[in-house]
mmCIF file with all atom_site columns, C-alpha atoms in Angstrom:
data_model
loop_
_atom_site.group_PDB
_atom_site.id
_atom_site.type_symbol
_atom_site.label_atom_id
_atom_site.label_alt_id
_atom_site.label_comp_id
_atom_site.label_asym_id
_atom_site.label_entity_id
_atom_site.label_seq_id
_atom_site.pdbx_PDB_ins_code
_atom_site.Cartn_x
_atom_site.Cartn_y
_atom_site.Cartn_z
_atom_site.occupancy
_atom_site.B_iso_or_equiv
_atom_site.pdbx_formal_charge
_atom_site.auth_seq_id
_atom_site.auth_comp_id
_atom_site.auth_asym_id
_atom_site.auth_atom_id
_atom_site.pdbx_PDB_model_num
ATOM 1  C CA . MET A 1 1  ? -8.114  0.667   -5.107  1.00 77.00 ? 196 MET A CA 1
ATOM 2  C CA . THR A 1 2  ? -5.651  3.473   -5.531  1.00 79.00 ? 197 THR A CA 1
ATOM 3  C CA . VAL A 1 3  ? -2.129  3.477   -4.111  1.00 87.00 ? 198 VAL A CA 1
ATOM 4  C CA . VAL A 1 4  ? -2.146  2.979   -0.337  1.00 92.00 ? 199 VAL A CA 1
ATOM 5  C CA . GLY A 1 5  ? -0.155  5.503   1.676   1.00 93.00 ? 200 GLY A CA 1
ATOM 6  C CA . LEU A 1 6  ? 0.568   6.045   5.359   1.00 94.00 ? 201 LEU A CA 1
ATOM 7  C CA . GLY A 1 7  ? -2.511  8.222   5.804   1.00 95.00 ? 202 GLY A CA 1
ATOM 8  C CA . ASP A 1 8  ? -4.712  5.469   4.382   1.00 97.00 ? 203 ASP A CA 1
ATOM 9  C CA . VAL A 1 9  ? -3.213  2.886   6.732   1.00 97.00 ? 204 VAL A CA 1
ATOM 10 C CA . SER A 1 10 ? -3.536  5.165   9.752   1.00 96.00 ? 205 SER A CA 1
ATOM 11 C CA . ALA A 1 11 ? -7.164  6.069   9.034   1.00 97.00 ? 206 ALA A CA 1
ATOM 12 C CA . ALA A 1 12 ? -8.090  2.419   8.484   1.00 98.00 ? 207 ALA A CA 1
ATOM 13 C CA . ALA A 1 13 ? -6.350  1.412   11.724  1.00 97.00 ? 208 ALA A CA 1
ATOM 14 C CA . ARG A 1 14 ? -8.300  4.036   13.660  1.00 97.00 ? 209 ARG A CA 1
ATOM 15 C CA . ALA A 1 15 ? -11.552 2.819   12.074  1.00 98.00 ? 210 ALA A CA 1
ATOM 16 C CA . LEU A 1 16 ? -10.725 -0.742  13.125  1.00 98.00 ? 211 LEU A CA 1
ATOM 17 C CA . MET A 1 17 ? -9.933  0.373   16.672  1.00 97.00 ? 212 MET A CA 1
ATOM 18 C CA . ALA A 1 18 ? -13.419 1.914   16.914  1.00 97.00 ? 213 ALA A CA 1
ATOM 19 C CA . VAL A 1 19 ? -15.152 -1.468  16.564  1.00 97.00 ? 214 VAL A CA 1
ATOM 20 C CA . PRO A 1 20 ? -14.941 -4.583  18.723  1.00 97.00 ? 215 PRO A CA 1
ATOM 21 C CA . GLU A 1 21 ? -12.029 -6.864  17.850  1.00 95.00 ? 216 GLU A CA 1
ATOM 22 C CA . ALA A 1 22 ? -14.389 -9.585  16.581  1.00 96.00 ? 217 ALA A CA 1
ATOM 23 C CA . GLN A 1 23 ? -15.710 -7.175  13.901  1.00 97.00 ? 218 GLN A CA 1
ATOM 24 C CA . ARG A 1 24 ? -12.383 -5.817  12.670  1.00 97.00 ? 219 ARG A CA 1
ATOM 25 C CA . ALA A 1 25 ? -11.610 -8.365  9.938   1.00 97.00 ? 220 ALA A CA 1
ATOM 26 C CA . ALA A 1 26 ? -15.054 -7.897  8.401   1.00 97.00 ? 221 ALA A CA 1
ATOM 27 C CA . LEU A 1 27 ? -14.737 -4.107  8.508   1.00 98.00 ? 222 LEU A CA 1
ATOM 28 C CA . MET A 1 28 ? -11.290 -4.265  6.922   1.00 97.00 ? 223 MET A CA 1
ATOM 29 C CA . HIS A 1 29 ? -12.597 -6.507  4.153   1.00 96.00 ? 224 HIS A CA 1
ATOM 30 C CA . ARG A 1 30 ? -15.460 -4.067  3.571   1.00 97.00 ? 225 ARG A CA 1
ATOM 31 C CA . LEU A 1 31 ? -13.125 -1.047  3.440   1.00 97.00 ? 226 LEU A CA 1
ATOM 32 C CA . LEU A 1 32 ? -10.894 -2.743  0.859   1.00 96.00 ? 227 LEU A CA 1
ATOM 33 C CA . ASP A 1 33 ? -13.822 -3.996  -1.193  1.00 95.00 ? 228 ASP A CA 1
ATOM 34 C CA . GLU A 1 34 ? -15.522 -0.598  -1.281  1.00 96.00 ? 229 GLU A CA 1
ATOM 35 C CA . ALA A 1 35 ? -12.301 1.234   -2.132  1.00 95.00 ? 230 ALA A CA 1
ATOM 36 C CA . GLY A 1 36 ? -11.743 -1.218  -4.980  1.00 93.00 ? 231 GLY A CA 1
ATOM 37 C CA . GLN A 1 37 ? -15.287 -0.752  -6.264  1.00 94.00 ? 232 GLN A CA 1
ATOM 38 C CA . ALA A 1 38 ? -14.915 3.024   -6.161  1.00 95.00 ? 233 ALA A CA 1
ATOM 39 C CA . ALA A 1 39 ? -11.573 2.957   -7.976  1.00 93.00 ? 234 ALA A CA 1
ATOM 40 C CA . ARG A 1 40 ? -13.003 0.736   -10.733 1.00 94.00 ? 235 ARG A CA 1
ATOM 41 C CA . PHE A 1 41 ? -16.016 3.028   -11.076 1.00 94.00 ? 236 PHE A CA 1
ATOM 42 C CA . GLN A 1 42 ? -13.771 6.071   -11.387 1.00 93.00 ? 237 GLN A CA 1
ATOM 43 C CA . ARG A 1 43 ? -11.596 4.407   -14.045 1.00 92.00 ? 238 ARG A CA 1
ATOM 44 C CA . CYS A 1 44 ? -14.662 3.388   -16.072 1.00 93.00 ? 239 CYS A CA 1
ATOM 45 C CA . HIS A 1 45 ? -16.740 6.557   -15.703 1.00 95.00 ? 240 HIS A CA 1
ATOM 46 C CA . GLY A 1 46 ? -14.125 9.263   -15.205 1.00 92.00 ? 241 GLY A CA 1
ATOM 47 C CA . ARG A 1 47 ? -15.730 10.520  -12.000 1.00 94.00 ? 242 ARG A CA 1
ATOM 48 C CA . VAL A 1 48 ? -15.886 9.554   -8.346  1.00 92.00 ? 243 VAL A CA 1
ATOM 49 C CA . HIS A 1 49 ? -18.413 7.000   -7.209  1.00 94.00 ? 244 HIS A CA 1
ATOM 50 C CA . PRO A 1 50 ? -21.497 8.821   -5.868  1.00 91.00 ? 245 PRO A CA 1
ATOM 51 C CA . ARG A 1 51 ? -21.590 6.777   -2.639  1.00 94.00 ? 246 ARG A CA 1
ATOM 52 C CA . LEU A 1 52 ? -18.143 5.181   -2.252  1.00 93.00 ? 247 LEU A CA 1
ATOM 53 C CA . GLY A 1 53 ? -15.958 8.138   -3.197  1.00 92.00 ? 248 GLY A CA 1
ATOM 54 C CA . ASN A 1 54 ? -12.586 8.344   -4.892  1.00 93.00 ? 249 ASN A CA 1
ATOM 55 C CA . GLY A 1 55 ? -11.207 4.825   -4.484  1.00 93.00 ? 250 GLY A CA 1
ATOM 56 C CA . THR A 1 56 ? -8.879  5.495   -1.569  1.00 95.00 ? 251 THR A CA 1
ATOM 57 C CA . LEU A 1 57 ? -8.761  3.424   1.569   1.00 96.00 ? 252 LEU A CA 1
ATOM 58 C CA . MET A 1 58 ? -8.662  6.675   3.547   1.00 96.00 ? 253 MET A CA 1
ATOM 59 C CA . GLU A 1 59 ? -11.942 7.902   2.100   1.00 95.00 ? 254 GLU A CA 1
ATOM 60 C CA . ARG A 1 60 ? -13.677 4.657   3.023   1.00 96.00 ? 255 ARG A CA 1
ATOM 61 C CA . ALA A 1 61 ? -12.142 4.630   6.525   1.00 97.00 ? 256 ALA A CA 1
ATOM 62 C CA . LEU A 1 62 ? -13.145 8.238   7.191   1.00 97.00 ? 257 LEU A CA 1
ATOM 63 C CA . ALA A 1 63 ? -16.765 7.287   6.483   1.00 96.00 ? 258 ALA A CA 1
ATOM 64 C CA . HIS A 1 64 ? -16.671 5.358   9.782   1.00 97.00 ? 259 HIS A CA 1
ATOM 65 C CA . PRO A 1 65 ? -16.135 6.459   13.382  1.00 97.00 ? 260 PRO A CA 1
ATOM 66 C CA . LEU A 1 66 ? -12.429 6.689   14.258  1.00 97.00 ? 261 LEU A CA 1
ATOM 67 C CA . ALA A 1 67 ? -10.845 5.849   17.593  1.00 97.00 ? 262 ALA A CA 1
ATOM 68 C CA . GLU A 1 68 ? -8.457  8.248   19.265  1.00 93.00 ? 263 GLU A CA 1
ATOM 69 C CA . VAL A 1 69 ? -4.835  7.136   19.462  1.00 91.00 ? 264 VAL A CA 1
ATOM 70 C CA . ALA A 1 70 ? -2.812  7.670   22.629  1.00 88.00 ? 265 ALA A CA 1
ATOM 71 C CA . GLY A 1 71 ? 0.345   8.197   20.569  1.00 86.00 ? 266 GLY A CA 1
ATOM 72 C CA . PRO A 1 72 ? 2.493   6.605   17.884  1.00 83.00 ? 267 PRO A CA 1
ATOM 73 C CA . GLY A 1 73 ? 3.655   3.882   20.283  1.00 90.00 ? 268 GLY A CA 1
ATOM 74 C CA . ASP A 1 74 ? 0.136   2.962   21.463  1.00 92.00 ? 269 ASP A CA 1
ATOM 75 C CA . PRO A 1 75 ? 0.117   -0.883  21.417  1.00 95.00 ? 270 PRO A CA 1
ATOM 76 C CA . ALA A 1 76 ? -3.531  -1.033  20.283  1.00 94.00 ? 271 ALA A CA 1
ATOM 77 C CA . TYR A 1 77 ? -2.779  1.356   17.416  1.00 96.00 ? 272 TYR A CA 1
ATOM 78 C CA . LEU A 1 78 ? 0.314   -0.612  16.385  1.00 96.00 ? 273 LEU A CA 1
ATOM 79 C CA . ALA A 1 79 ? -1.694  -3.847  16.390  1.00 96.00 ? 274 ALA A CA 1
ATOM 80 C CA . ALA A 1 80 ? -4.392  -2.222  14.254  1.00 97.00 ? 275 ALA A CA 1
ATOM 81 C CA . LEU A 1 81 ? -1.743  -0.873  11.852  1.00 97.00 ? 276 LEU A CA 1
ATOM 82 C CA . ALA A 1 82 ? -0.327  -4.380  11.512  1.00 97.00 ? 277 ALA A CA 1
ATOM 83 C CA . GLN A 1 83 ? -3.788  -5.781  10.799  1.00 97.00 ? 278 GLN A CA 1
ATOM 84 C CA . VAL A 1 84 ? -4.397  -3.159  8.100   1.00 98.00 ? 279 VAL A CA 1
ATOM 85 C CA . ILE A 1 85 ? -1.012  -3.711  6.461   1.00 97.00 ? 280 ILE A CA 1
ATOM 86 C CA . GLU A 1 86 ? -1.478  -7.480  6.442   1.00 96.00 ? 281 GLU A CA 1
ATOM 87 C CA . ALA A 1 87 ? -4.961  -7.121  4.931   1.00 96.00 ? 282 ALA A CA 1
ATOM 88 C CA . VAL A 1 88 ? -3.741  -4.715  2.224   1.00 96.00 ? 283 VAL A CA 1
ATOM 89 C CA . LEU A 1 89 ? -0.880  -7.052  1.302   1.00 94.00 ? 284 LEU A CA 1
ATOM 90 C CA . ASP A 1 90 ? -3.258  -10.032 1.161   1.00 92.00 ? 285 ASP A CA 1
ATOM 91 C CA . TRP A 1 91 ? -5.727  -8.016  -0.917  1.00 90.00 ? 286 TRP A CA 1
ATOM 92 C CA . ARG A 1 92 ? -3.018  -6.939  -3.342  1.00 85.00 ? 287 ARG A CA 1
ATOM 93 C CA . CYS A 1 93 ? -1.867  -10.569 -3.692  1.00 86.00 ? 288 CYS A CA 1
ATOM 94 C CA . GLY A 1 94 ? -5.406  -11.774 -4.339  1.00 79.00 ? 289 GLY A CA 1
ATOM 95 C CA . LYS A 1 95 ? -5.856  -13.477 -0.971  1.00 62.00 ? 290 LYS A CA 1
ATOM 96 C CA . GLN A 1 96 ? -9.107  -11.677 -0.263  1.00 53.00 ? 291 GLN A CA 1
ATOM 97 C CA . ALA A 1 97 ? -10.413 -13.678 2.658   1.00 46.00 ? 292 ALA A CA 1
ATOM 98 C CA . GLY A 1 98 ? -13.982 -13.175 3.830   1.00 41.00 ? 293 GLY A CA 1
#
């Protein structure tokens, strides 16, 4: 996966908010896995993955429905941001839980 920026985290959080809470961990795992696959493909082949895109978390998140956010202080949005950040940190440290 490429470098993760604020836009990536925000898009992923909005994607998580669009699914029931019980499905969020699985979706987050899928987003990270697919972004990683796409980034590896791009490094090996010198072009974007035909289905998974450019290796960014944002690209994978934008492939899913996104929830609207009431504002930057929206508690549901902040909780989703925290879940995304925790998952990215775990993924980067090799703690890729299923």
